[in-house]
């Protein structure tokens, strides 16, 4: 007999779970990271409007014009020539995503650039924001000036009152640390039509700031450009505003020229934010007006959406990098309408900035961001193309629009309730078929509205609810029938490694039984001089000797709760595994590693003729623990990148001349040990660096010399990472005077000495291992 009450309660709970999870920050983050990305990829690339173009400061232009690869070093005379050419060609607006906060090559070049900007009268410049932790700009940390030619542009105690008024400090804003507006060179700033920052969050870019409320609603570059572009409809806008709010008209200029654009933006933004009804009245009057042209209606509509909308907007990307028409800098500069074809730029909105054409350019021309449309070769969308995308979204009102919260909650509740009820009430096969159909129908609806109306429906949470509903139905039906309880424990239980092994034994004959995705710590060891030992001992002697050696390693592993997964030659693989990341297991693994070092030292003392110094690597991550093999042969072992990474960490000991290295993941939340950080290390065969550290000892057993060594080495490593090679050499040399055999100090001292003679072209602070 079906218990309708229990099924109704469970369906109600599944519906509420979706709403509650979405209310949490994690739910919104997951929906944005995965759901939005899926929708973009299913929709695919779409044609970008042709009235916006990007002029790329790229490697091909640098080569063609015989210029440095770094666009900051390009002569400003060229920029002046480019602006003249764009102005003569009839460009509507010109935006420079290139900072002019320093002097540049010469006063003459600055004057020429300022003259061209003034002549064009439609140039918008991007302002630079500097991080409050940037020691190059904050003298209360470094006493360093911004630029030798700007003695009055010093941040901190020397900054004069005039410049203080131009500072904006953003506090605790998502994705940002405190930042300051760095003034543009005055002669250039005064010539420009406007200037604004373009702030993008750290991490994958899905949104941008149209206004920053934490900084007094400062407008971003696309917002300023839209207002300048809308000046062509300014008279109609003022007339429309006069018909609904006469008092506000007295606060703004009556003419579209000769006023500060940022002041106008601040005034209009405050008016629309503080008067929510004003936008509705103006939209109504705009729609019924018979005197405003269609084009001007579109522009005014975009302005109203800009000023009344939220401070952040979701970007509607058109496709992979350079989907928006992108022209190399040199092609525009060299076009003359005679021998070279003149570019058709009349009426175009032009964005000028760094835009790499291939992944190989990225090291030199690094101004790209991870988005939903990263190319398979690693090339990402440039900041200037994102700015152009944001402007088009504002002009066309084509931003991605999330559903209102109430509608979202209702959809999540109904989807969870409906799916759970279907799985609980219908027979298994029918429930599966109906559930799949419902999920597919909802997925198609989400795709359809996203493609046609830029409307973003939640995708991940309904899918999670479907899985939860399916799992709940299975649990309930198994509980009611009281069948195959051991399968329930296998499917839904959380196991430690011993329990997984026991489950495998209890299900003998099922080769795949016991496979579990777990969180674990992997220890990889390797004995030095093993090859030499194999040549000196007979096979029988070597076997007996290695049995004693492995017994020395196994005891600490077992004592501290680990399992020995594999041995091969002179190497051992040990594991600590659980269903979740536990600091207690990582602590046990560290204790075991320190005990192994002590035990091996004692073992070598008792076998002076045959020494086996041992290297250890520790890493923590997810892994699958189960059976690997086929046909009639299986082995029970860990599978995952954790095994390979632990082996690479162990191998790094050879270059640092250390015995025990571990990743930062092992040390998370642990405060029981003295460690010596080695910085970000790119291990052999890896593409992503990890933070490595040397495990020195338990804090209860450390001495003053070890503390002094770690502190001095940390100072040297900081100097090394900040490219202060001379200071780093001094720190490491000082350590070697006391500890002449300290391997890490020798390693980094050699690197610093080489970098002093041959400074790296680009620096990311990552140390690369030459081999395994």
XYZ file of C-alpha atoms in Angstrom:
772
model
C 0.000 0.000 0.000
C 1.404 3.407 -0.960
C 1.971 5.766 1.936
C 0.824 8.989 0.310
C 1.587 11.125 3.335
C 5.284 10.157 3.447
C 5.622 10.594 -0.301
C 3.997 14.041 -0.183
C 6.275 15.130 2.662
C 9.386 13.895 0.835
C 8.337 15.650 -2.396
C 7.733 18.832 -0.410
C 11.191 18.565 1.194
C 12.958 18.041 -2.154
C 11.228 21.139 -3.515
C 12.282 23.161 -0.471
C 15.868 21.858 -0.627
C 16.308 23.404 -4.058
C 15.061 26.762 -2.800
C 17.205 26.657 0.359
C 20.391 25.663 -1.481
C 19.842 28.399 -4.052
C 19.419 30.902 -1.220
C 22.905 30.004 0.011
C 25.928 31.687 -1.644
C 27.234 28.325 -2.800
C 24.060 27.558 -4.736
C 24.191 30.803 -6.698
C 27.922 30.330 -7.369
C 27.453 26.801 -8.716
C 24.515 27.880 -10.878
C 26.599 30.694 -12.335
C 29.742 28.612 -12.824
C 28.122 25.605 -14.454
C 24.533 26.409 -15.424
C 25.314 29.654 -17.209
C 28.311 28.066 -18.910
C 26.195 25.160 -20.191
C 23.590 27.516 -21.614
C 26.226 29.534 -23.464
C 27.798 26.411 -24.925
C 24.471 24.934 -26.020
C 23.528 28.250 -27.606
C 26.941 28.565 -29.251
C 28.480 31.631 -30.845
C 26.247 34.263 -32.412
C 27.114 37.086 -34.843
C 28.381 40.221 -33.147
C 27.051 43.641 -34.241
C 29.141 45.190 -36.982
C 29.016 48.760 -35.666
C 31.554 47.961 -32.914
C 35.132 46.988 -33.726
C 38.287 46.282 -31.753
C 41.678 47.538 -32.879
C 44.175 45.074 -31.476
C 47.523 45.975 -29.959
C 48.959 42.603 -30.891
C 52.167 40.837 -31.731
C 51.674 41.090 -35.485
C 51.425 44.892 -35.227
C 54.530 45.054 -33.057
C 56.439 43.033 -35.653
C 55.057 44.966 -38.623
C 55.847 48.367 -37.085
C 59.142 47.249 -35.503
C 57.895 48.058 -31.994
C 58.464 46.457 -28.587
C 56.134 43.572 -27.736
C 54.841 45.445 -24.695
C 52.246 47.996 -25.927
C 53.024 50.263 -22.956
C 56.353 51.011 -24.626
C 54.887 51.995 -27.990
C 55.443 55.652 -28.960
C 52.444 57.829 -28.233
C 53.003 59.571 -31.545
C 51.605 56.421 -33.182
C 48.493 56.577 -31.016
C 48.057 60.214 -32.044
C 48.332 59.228 -35.725
C 45.819 56.434 -35.173
C 43.327 58.783 -33.526
C 43.731 61.271 -36.391
C 43.084 58.517 -38.902
C 40.043 57.246 -37.013
C 38.691 60.771 -36.625
C 39.147 61.489 -40.328
C 37.434 58.177 -41.096
C 34.351 59.158 -39.111
C 34.629 56.928 -36.037
C 31.706 57.600 -33.685
C 33.579 57.051 -30.397
C 37.120 55.929 -29.661
C 37.930 54.093 -26.420
C 41.517 53.461 -25.358
C 41.990 50.464 -23.058
C 45.568 51.588 -22.485
C 46.762 53.489 -19.438
C 48.354 56.916 -19.808
C 49.150 57.556 -16.137
C 52.901 57.965 -16.703
C 54.986 60.352 -18.787
C 55.615 58.081 -21.726
C 58.476 58.614 -24.145
C 58.678 62.429 -24.242
C 56.707 65.615 -23.496
C 56.386 66.220 -27.230
C 54.709 62.852 -27.769
C 52.284 63.569 -24.930
C 51.442 66.949 -26.432
C 50.859 65.397 -29.824
C 48.621 62.702 -28.346
C 46.687 65.283 -26.310
C 46.243 67.438 -29.420
C 44.859 64.494 -31.412
C 42.506 63.505 -28.596
C 41.273 67.095 -28.282
C 40.793 67.360 -32.017
C 38.810 64.119 -32.209
C 36.629 65.208 -29.232
C 35.225 61.712 -28.873
C 38.011 59.799 -27.106
C 37.379 57.976 -23.834
C 40.320 56.766 -21.771
C 40.483 53.930 -19.302
C 41.731 54.715 -15.818
C 43.964 52.401 -13.898
C 43.018 50.995 -10.524
C 45.868 50.021 -8.222
C 45.616 47.443 -5.481
C 46.109 48.673 -1.923
C 48.649 45.874 -1.501
C 50.704 46.976 -4.510
C 54.009 48.048 -2.955
C 55.032 49.866 -6.144
C 52.447 52.559 -5.422
C 52.097 52.799 -1.659
C 55.056 54.593 -0.055
C 53.993 53.809 3.467
C 55.310 50.413 2.485
C 58.014 51.282 -0.051
C 58.295 55.106 -0.224
C 58.293 54.774 -4.044
C 56.786 57.389 -6.381
C 54.438 56.572 -9.207
C 56.581 58.236 -11.848
C 59.635 60.471 -11.830
C 57.901 63.144 -13.898
C 54.843 63.290 -11.625
C 56.304 64.449 -8.339
C 52.871 65.532 -7.149
C 51.349 62.123 -7.914
C 52.666 60.291 -4.889
C 50.297 57.999 -3.013
C 50.265 58.174 0.780
C 51.570 60.881 3.082
C 53.038 62.954 0.215
C 49.813 63.010 -1.823
C 48.485 66.583 -1.972
C 44.901 67.534 -1.227
C 43.953 67.986 -4.893
C 44.925 64.462 -5.751
C 43.290 63.069 -2.634
C 39.954 64.289 -3.958
C 40.392 62.046 -6.996
C 40.924 58.891 -4.963
C 38.180 56.302 -4.564
C 38.616 53.462 -2.153
C 36.478 50.350 -2.658
C 36.036 48.374 0.543
C 35.030 44.728 0.815
C 33.587 44.529 -2.671
C 33.118 40.948 -4.027
C 36.159 39.799 -6.014
C 38.173 42.954 -5.261
C 40.567 44.134 -2.606
C 40.869 47.853 -1.798
C 41.837 49.759 -4.955
C 42.520 53.397 -5.843
C 41.972 55.396 -9.038
C 45.333 56.331 -10.499
C 45.020 59.722 -12.239
C 45.745 59.950 -15.950
C 48.542 62.287 -17.047
C 46.843 65.719 -16.770
C 47.664 66.976 -20.274
C 46.048 63.844 -21.748
C 43.173 63.623 -19.280
C 42.085 67.196 -19.953
C 41.920 66.522 -23.692
C 39.736 63.414 -23.408
C 35.938 63.461 -23.581
C 35.780 61.192 -20.573
C 37.662 58.640 -18.479
C 36.557 55.684 -16.408
C 37.862 52.402 -15.025
C 36.735 49.035 -16.272
C 36.739 46.667 -13.333
C 36.513 42.921 -13.873
C 36.272 40.418 -11.018
C 39.133 38.102 -10.236
C 38.392 34.628 -11.531
C 36.087 33.567 -14.384
C 34.276 36.617 -15.771
C 30.492 36.446 -16.058
C 29.612 39.960 -14.850
C 31.007 43.465 -14.861
C 30.309 46.615 -12.894
C 28.233 49.216 -14.728
C 28.357 51.340 -11.553
C 30.177 50.765 -8.312
C 27.939 51.648 -5.380
C 30.768 51.187 -2.872
C 32.650 53.994 -4.604
C 29.834 56.510 -4.946
C 28.292 54.927 -8.054
C 31.362 55.593 -10.194
C 30.499 54.602 -13.794
C 32.576 52.077 -15.712
C 34.040 52.564 -19.183
C 31.055 51.031 -21.101
C 28.614 53.214 -19.115
C 30.542 56.397 -19.909
C 30.755 55.411 -23.567
C 27.020 54.788 -23.776
C 26.273 58.236 -22.334
C 28.659 59.870 -24.820
C 27.156 57.850 -27.682
C 23.683 58.904 -26.503
C 24.509 62.596 -26.807
C 23.131 62.415 -30.349
C 19.711 61.835 -28.755
C 20.320 64.240 -25.867
C 17.816 66.861 -27.003
C 15.041 64.256 -27.232
C 16.078 62.856 -23.860
C 15.928 66.295 -22.192
C 12.591 67.035 -23.823
C 11.200 63.698 -22.605
C 12.567 64.295 -19.118
C 11.087 67.793 -19.070
C 7.642 66.367 -19.767
C 7.735 64.101 -16.708
C 10.194 65.689 -14.224
C 10.801 69.392 -14.818
C 12.816 69.914 -11.639
C 15.438 67.386 -12.713
C 15.926 69.157 -16.036
C 17.218 72.216 -14.184
C 19.999 70.082 -12.683
C 21.472 68.876 -15.968
C 22.964 70.745 -18.951
C 20.563 71.772 -21.655
C 23.169 71.330 -24.387
C 24.849 68.088 -25.410
C 28.337 69.638 -25.360
C 30.810 71.446 -23.109
C 30.085 69.780 -19.790
C 31.667 67.134 -17.606
C 30.264 63.777 -18.680
C 30.865 62.127 -15.311
C 28.892 64.833 -13.480
C 25.966 64.266 -15.823
C 26.129 60.507 -15.211
C 26.201 60.947 -11.424
C 23.191 63.284 -11.560
C 21.076 60.995 -13.745
C 22.046 57.847 -11.840
C 21.038 59.386 -8.506
C 17.769 60.664 -9.958
C 16.669 57.297 -11.326
C 17.825 55.265 -8.343
C 16.049 57.568 -5.874
C 12.847 57.765 -7.903
C 11.773 54.288 -9.012
C 8.544 55.531 -10.602
C 10.414 57.909 -12.885
C 11.685 55.110 -15.115
C 8.195 53.674 -15.651
C 6.736 57.079 -16.527
C 9.547 57.867 -18.984
C 9.282 54.437 -20.614
C 5.562 54.981 -21.082
C 6.028 58.467 -22.556
C 8.853 57.211 -24.769
C 6.741 54.400 -26.218
C 3.839 56.720 -27.058
C 5.959 59.556 -28.445
C 5.480 60.166 -32.171
C 8.212 62.774 -32.527
C 11.253 60.758 -31.492
C 12.862 58.667 -34.205
C 13.211 54.909 -33.885
C 16.999 55.125 -33.505
C 16.758 57.752 -30.776
C 14.104 55.728 -28.981
C 16.495 52.799 -28.907
C 19.271 54.982 -27.487
C 17.037 56.549 -24.814
C 15.706 53.135 -23.905
C 19.313 51.969 -23.387
C 20.016 55.016 -21.198
C 16.975 54.358 -19.043
C 18.019 50.741 -18.564
C 21.553 51.860 -17.700
C 20.554 54.337 -15.017
C 17.759 52.330 -13.455
C 19.416 48.909 -13.575
C 21.597 47.144 -11.043
C 25.231 48.064 -10.567
C 26.408 44.703 -11.953
C 25.285 43.150 -15.234
C 25.733 39.670 -16.673
C 27.668 39.696 -19.923
C 26.103 38.241 -23.040
C 29.210 36.937 -24.805
C 28.962 36.525 -28.552
C 31.501 33.755 -28.889
C 35.186 32.833 -28.553
C 37.987 35.422 -28.564
C 37.820 37.898 -31.470
C 34.183 37.148 -32.322
C 33.725 40.917 -32.287
C 35.441 42.174 -35.428
C 39.101 42.738 -34.554
C 41.579 44.587 -36.762
C 45.325 44.662 -36.082
C 46.653 48.074 -35.088
C 49.119 48.268 -37.973
C 46.464 47.638 -40.642
C 44.458 50.669 -39.543
C 47.551 52.816 -39.128
C 48.899 51.902 -42.566
C 45.574 52.250 -44.441
C 45.574 55.416 -46.538
C 42.877 54.979 -49.159
C 45.488 54.793 -51.947
C 47.914 51.879 -52.100
C 46.367 50.427 -48.976
C 42.669 49.861 -48.588
C 41.044 52.392 -46.293
C 39.201 50.811 -43.399
C 35.448 51.380 -43.279
C 35.142 52.916 -39.823
C 32.546 55.603 -40.444
C 30.015 55.566 -37.620
C 31.830 52.751 -35.813
C 32.433 52.556 -32.080
C 36.113 51.712 -31.795
C 37.817 49.995 -28.861
C 41.616 49.988 -28.830
C 43.506 47.615 -26.556
C 45.606 44.521 -26.131
C 44.081 41.518 -27.896
C 46.281 38.508 -28.536
C 45.587 36.611 -31.722
C 47.033 33.307 -30.534
C 47.921 31.582 -27.299
C 51.645 32.010 -28.033
C 51.253 35.785 -27.628
C 49.742 35.612 -24.176
C 52.943 35.711 -22.130
C 53.883 39.059 -23.629
C 50.377 40.460 -24.174
C 48.609 39.325 -21.026
C 45.252 41.057 -20.696
C 42.844 38.142 -20.998
C 40.239 36.594 -18.737
C 38.669 33.195 -18.271
C 35.104 33.179 -19.605
C 32.565 30.664 -20.864
C 34.147 30.871 -24.329
C 37.821 30.027 -23.774
C 39.310 28.483 -26.887
C 40.621 24.921 -26.887
C 44.190 26.179 -27.443
C 44.038 28.207 -24.214
C 43.383 31.637 -25.738
C 40.969 33.682 -23.622
C 38.881 36.768 -24.324
C 40.802 40.011 -23.883
C 39.761 42.775 -21.525
C 39.151 45.200 -24.387
C 36.796 42.732 -26.119
C 34.929 42.239 -22.850
C 34.569 46.038 -22.596
C 33.238 46.128 -26.167
C 30.824 43.292 -25.324
C 29.591 45.202 -22.272
C 28.987 48.332 -24.375
C 27.014 46.397 -26.999
C 24.966 44.730 -24.263
C 24.130 48.165 -22.832
C 23.256 49.647 -26.207
C 21.130 46.707 -27.355
C 19.766 45.886 -23.911
C 21.002 42.342 -24.521
C 22.482 41.485 -21.131
C 21.797 38.058 -19.724
C 18.820 38.485 -17.387
C 18.389 36.126 -14.445
C 14.831 35.359 -13.487
C 13.394 37.423 -10.624
C 14.044 35.683 -7.314
C 10.390 34.901 -6.632
C 10.012 33.237 -10.043
C 13.251 31.318 -9.517
C 12.139 29.987 -6.135
C 8.772 28.948 -7.552
C 10.397 27.070 -10.453
C 12.838 25.289 -8.133
C 10.107 24.268 -5.717
C 7.778 22.985 -8.437
C 10.517 21.113 -10.301
C 11.732 19.370 -7.142
C 8.221 18.540 -5.922
C 7.047 17.243 -9.321
C 10.092 15.086 -10.039
C 10.144 13.580 -6.575
C 6.430 12.768 -6.714
C 6.875 11.107 -10.121
C 9.770 8.941 -8.910
C 7.964 8.004 -5.683
C 4.580 7.139 -7.168
C 5.216 5.547 -10.574
C 6.849 2.127 -11.094
C 10.603 2.240 -11.577
C 10.753 2.067 -15.397
C 7.828 4.405 -15.916
C 9.206 6.849 -13.332
C 12.587 6.863 -15.051
C 11.038 7.477 -18.472
C 8.706 10.251 -17.273
C 11.488 11.835 -15.202
C 13.875 11.923 -18.170
C 11.172 13.448 -20.377
C 10.416 16.145 -17.787
C 14.116 16.980 -17.353
C 14.620 17.177 -21.124
C 11.559 19.378 -21.582
C 12.718 21.749 -18.860
C 16.243 21.793 -20.289
C 14.898 22.678 -23.726
C 12.736 25.453 -22.252
C 15.767 26.894 -20.434
C 17.792 26.746 -23.667
C 14.974 28.302 -25.725
C 14.413 31.281 -23.425
C 18.150 31.818 -23.102
C 18.653 31.848 -26.862
C 15.635 33.939 -27.816
C 15.185 36.308 -24.848
C 18.584 36.176 -23.043
C 16.617 34.875 -20.062
C 18.579 32.737 -17.613
C 16.608 29.962 -15.932
C 18.293 27.830 -13.249
C 19.699 24.642 -14.758
C 22.005 22.992 -12.233
C 19.647 23.036 -9.252
C 16.727 21.325 -11.087
C 19.193 18.676 -12.251
C 20.445 18.234 -8.689
C 16.850 18.026 -7.504
C 16.177 15.330 -10.094
C 19.100 13.311 -8.759
C 17.988 13.893 -5.173
C 14.454 12.880 -6.052
C 15.678 9.743 -7.774
C 17.929 8.863 -4.838
C 15.137 9.532 -2.359
C 12.799 7.265 -4.284
C 15.364 4.476 -4.302
C 15.970 4.811 -0.589
C 12.290 4.792 0.261
C 11.470 1.819 -1.957
C 14.382 -0.213 -0.614
C 13.447 0.687 2.952
C 9.822 -0.304 2.411
C 10.694 -3.636 0.797
C 13.614 -4.335 3.173
C 15.659 -5.777 0.289
C 19.389 -5.960 -0.322
C 20.489 -3.841 2.658
C 24.162 -4.449 1.822
C 23.607 -2.769 -1.597
C 22.201 0.238 0.216
C 25.307 0.396 2.398
C 27.464 0.107 -0.714
C 25.548 2.730 -2.692
C 24.936 5.321 -0.011
C 27.289 4.560 2.866
C 30.461 6.463 3.626
C 33.492 4.234 4.030
C 36.965 4.390 5.410
C 39.453 2.221 3.492
C 39.158 -0.773 5.839
C 35.408 -0.830 5.399
C 35.779 -0.612 1.630
C 38.070 -3.623 1.700
C 35.639 -5.531 3.928
C 32.822 -4.699 1.525
C 34.897 -6.079 -1.350
C 35.518 -9.319 0.553
C 31.819 -9.677 1.374
C 31.009 -9.299 -2.336
C 33.622 -11.709 -3.676
C 33.158 -12.366 -7.379
C 31.942 -8.844 -8.133
C 35.071 -7.392 -9.682
C 33.894 -3.794 -9.548
C 32.527 -3.909 -6.003
C 33.995 -1.436 -3.568
C 34.952 1.276 -6.029
C 34.504 4.544 -4.118
C 35.306 8.169 -4.758
C 37.104 9.233 -1.584
C 39.256 11.993 -0.210
C 42.716 10.824 0.670
C 46.339 11.495 1.460
C 48.892 9.714 -0.662
C 52.459 9.054 0.521
C 55.062 8.128 -2.072
C 58.542 7.033 -0.990
C 61.673 6.239 -2.927
C 65.023 4.910 -1.746
C 68.198 6.514 -3.018
C 71.114 4.240 -4.054
C 68.794 1.270 -4.606
C 70.228 0.595 -8.072
C 73.732 0.498 -6.621
C 72.535 -1.841 -3.885
C 70.982 -4.212 -6.423
C 74.333 -4.593 -8.144
C 76.130 -5.497 -4.930
C 73.700 -8.051 -3.461
C 72.424 -11.330 -4.798
C 68.684 -11.563 -5.486
C 68.126 -13.517 -2.253
C 70.166 -11.080 -0.173
C 68.427 -8.128 -1.804
C 64.989 -9.622 -1.070
C 65.797 -10.169 2.603
C 67.358 -6.739 2.954
C 64.363 -5.024 1.321
C 61.956 -6.963 3.548
C 63.694 -5.413 6.568
C 63.626 -1.998 4.904
C 59.924 -2.208 4.120
C 59.155 -3.382 7.629
C 60.791 -0.141 8.774
C 58.450 1.859 6.535
C 55.285 -0.138 7.225
C 55.305 0.222 11.015
C 54.749 4.027 11.121
C 52.126 3.783 8.364
C 50.114 1.198 10.300
C 50.730 2.963 13.629
C 49.143 6.164 12.301
C 46.144 4.598 10.551
C 47.343 4.348 6.949
C 47.318 1.406 4.550
C 50.108 0.274 2.265
C 48.608 0.222 -1.203
C 51.553 -0.795 -3.349
C 55.276 -1.521 -3.351
C 57.494 -1.662 -6.365
C 61.257 -2.092 -6.257
C 62.383 0.471 -3.710
C 59.150 2.533 -3.710
C 56.136 2.398 -1.410
C 52.688 3.905 -1.845
C 50.656 4.438 1.344
C 47.157 5.876 1.708
C 44.918 7.556 4.237
C 41.371 7.663 2.859
C 37.921 8.769 4.021
C 34.616 9.891 2.572
C 35.420 13.550 3.395
C 38.488 15.758 3.879
C 39.569 15.296 7.513
C 42.369 17.245 9.156
C 42.934 14.336 11.556
C 43.953 12.051 8.687
C 46.349 14.625 7.241
C 47.862 15.068 10.699
C 48.302 11.285 11.030
C 49.995 11.115 7.621
C 52.451 13.865 8.627
C 53.292 12.104 11.896
C 53.853 8.875 9.975
C 56.173 10.608 7.483
C 58.303 12.103 10.271
C 58.472 8.728 12.000
C 59.575 7.083 8.748
C 62.438 9.581 8.408
C 63.586 8.733 11.954
C 63.122 5.005 11.431
C 65.105 5.023 8.171
C 67.945 6.950 9.841
C 68.086 4.301 12.569
C 67.889 1.542 9.931
C 70.828 3.041 8.031
C 72.854 3.316 11.251
C 72.405 -0.397 11.877
C 73.289 -1.215 8.237
C 76.244 1.033 7.590
C 77.475 -1.002 4.637
C 74.173 -0.686 2.740
C 72.542 2.742 3.023
C 69.066 3.582 1.690
C 68.355 7.302 2.223
C 64.634 7.746 1.608
C 62.691 10.552 -0.049
C 59.011 11.123 0.790
C 56.252 13.061 -0.983
C 52.774 13.754 0.468
C 49.709 15.052 -1.367
C 45.976 15.273 -0.545
C 43.129 15.183 -3.058
C 40.209 13.089 -4.310
C 40.833 9.566 -5.523
C 39.030 6.394 -6.472
C 39.856 3.404 -4.292
C 38.882 0.072 -5.769
C 39.634 -2.641 -8.270
C 41.644 -1.989 -11.407
C 42.125 -4.632 -14.055
C 40.275 -6.820 -16.540
C 39.275 -10.396 -17.351
C 40.876 -12.577 -14.635
C 43.306 -10.188 -13.004
C 42.437 -7.244 -10.752
C 44.425 -5.168 -8.293
C 43.001 -3.114 -5.459
C 44.559 0.341 -5.556
C 44.063 4.088 -5.630
C 43.406 5.770 -8.975
C 43.604 9.501 -9.589
C 45.933 12.407 -10.186
C 46.821 12.344 -6.482
C 49.088 9.317 -7.030
C 51.049 10.905 -9.864
C 51.315 14.233 -8.019
C 52.614 12.590 -4.838
C 55.247 10.826 -6.943
C 56.298 14.134 -8.563
C 56.526 15.783 -5.130
C 58.710 12.945 -3.925
C 60.922 13.394 -6.983
C 61.313 17.114 -6.253
C 63.374 16.142 -3.197
C 66.239 15.261 -5.551
C 66.528 18.878 -6.697
C 66.016 20.495 -3.307
C 68.264 17.900 -1.558
C 65.493 17.365 0.985
C 63.866 14.256 2.439
C 60.248 15.173 3.096
C 58.147 17.458 0.882
C 54.382 17.892 0.919
C 51.733 19.989 -0.790
C 49.809 22.851 0.782
C 46.645 20.720 0.585
C 48.093 18.399 3.243
C 48.832 21.284 5.616
C 45.400 22.917 5.463
C 44.103 23.647 9.004
C 47.162 21.990 10.584
C 49.256 23.895 13.101
C 51.190 21.043 14.672
C 54.300 21.156 12.546
C 57.181 23.397 11.583
C 57.322 23.650 7.802
C 59.491 25.521 5.358
C 57.493 26.813 2.329
C 59.142 26.328 -1.072
C 56.757 28.611 -2.972
C 54.744 27.769 -6.078
C 56.346 24.836 -7.894
C 55.464 23.559 -11.352
C 56.251 19.849 -11.143
C 57.472 17.870 -14.106
C 54.646 16.854 -16.412
C 52.147 19.205 -14.733
C 50.438 22.310 -16.085
C 49.193 23.799 -12.808
C 51.697 24.807 -10.084
C 51.173 23.792 -6.471
C 52.476 25.177 -3.195
C 55.162 22.910 -1.740
C 56.721 22.909 1.705
C 59.353 20.915 3.556
C 58.075 19.201 6.698
C 60.769 19.897 9.322
C 59.459 18.521 12.619
C 56.644 18.559 15.160
C 56.462 21.889 16.923
C 57.000 20.166 20.247
C 60.444 18.983 19.089
C 61.814 22.006 17.201
C 64.890 23.984 18.234
C 66.005 27.592 17.755
C 68.260 26.723 14.806
C 65.333 25.215 12.886
C 63.165 28.256 13.605
C 65.953 30.611 12.471
C 66.472 28.552 9.315
C 62.766 28.667 8.372
C 62.434 32.392 9.063
C 65.556 33.283 7.091
C 64.526 31.059 4.214
C 61.016 32.612 4.175
C 62.609 36.076 3.865
C 64.782 34.867 1.005
C 61.817 33.246 -0.752
C 59.765 36.455 -0.519
C 62.652 38.414 -2.024
C 62.971 35.769 -4.770
C 59.249 35.911 -5.614
C 59.360 39.726 -5.787
C 62.405 39.507 -8.138
C 64.720 41.158 -5.619
C 67.552 38.863 -6.642
C 70.311 40.643 -4.716
C 68.408 40.559 -1.420
C 67.427 36.923 -1.962
C 71.071 35.976 -2.591
C 72.064 37.632 0.673
C 69.452 35.706 2.660
C 70.351 32.334 1.144
C 74.088 32.977 1.467
C 73.630 33.853 5.133
C 71.823 30.541 5.690
C 74.583 28.591 3.950
C 77.173 30.107 6.246
C 75.425 28.383 9.160
C 74.006 25.388 7.291
C 76.428 24.786 4.387
C 74.605 21.620 3.265
C 71.126 23.153 3.115
C 69.808 21.993 -0.254
C 66.890 24.443 -0.766
C 69.159 27.425 -0.084
C 71.672 26.168 -2.648
C 68.848 25.604 -5.143
C 67.324 29.076 -4.867
C 70.713 30.797 -4.564
C 71.721 29.338 -7.932
C 68.434 30.475 -9.472
C 68.795 34.005 -8.102
C 72.392 34.272 -9.302
C 71.344 33.179 -12.794
C 68.416 35.616 -12.822
C 70.699 38.480 -11.800
C 72.780 37.830 -14.892
C 69.856 36.923 -17.170
C 66.594 38.427 -15.842
C 63.464 36.545 -17.000
C 61.401 38.198 -19.730
C 58.218 37.525 -17.777
C 57.867 36.597 -14.153
C 55.061 34.718 -12.433
C 56.921 33.626 -9.300
C 56.619 29.958 -10.278
C 59.635 27.654 -9.918
C 59.767 24.910 -12.531
C 61.247 21.502 -11.836
C 63.486 20.273 -14.658
C 62.461 16.629 -14.313
C 60.880 13.934 -12.175
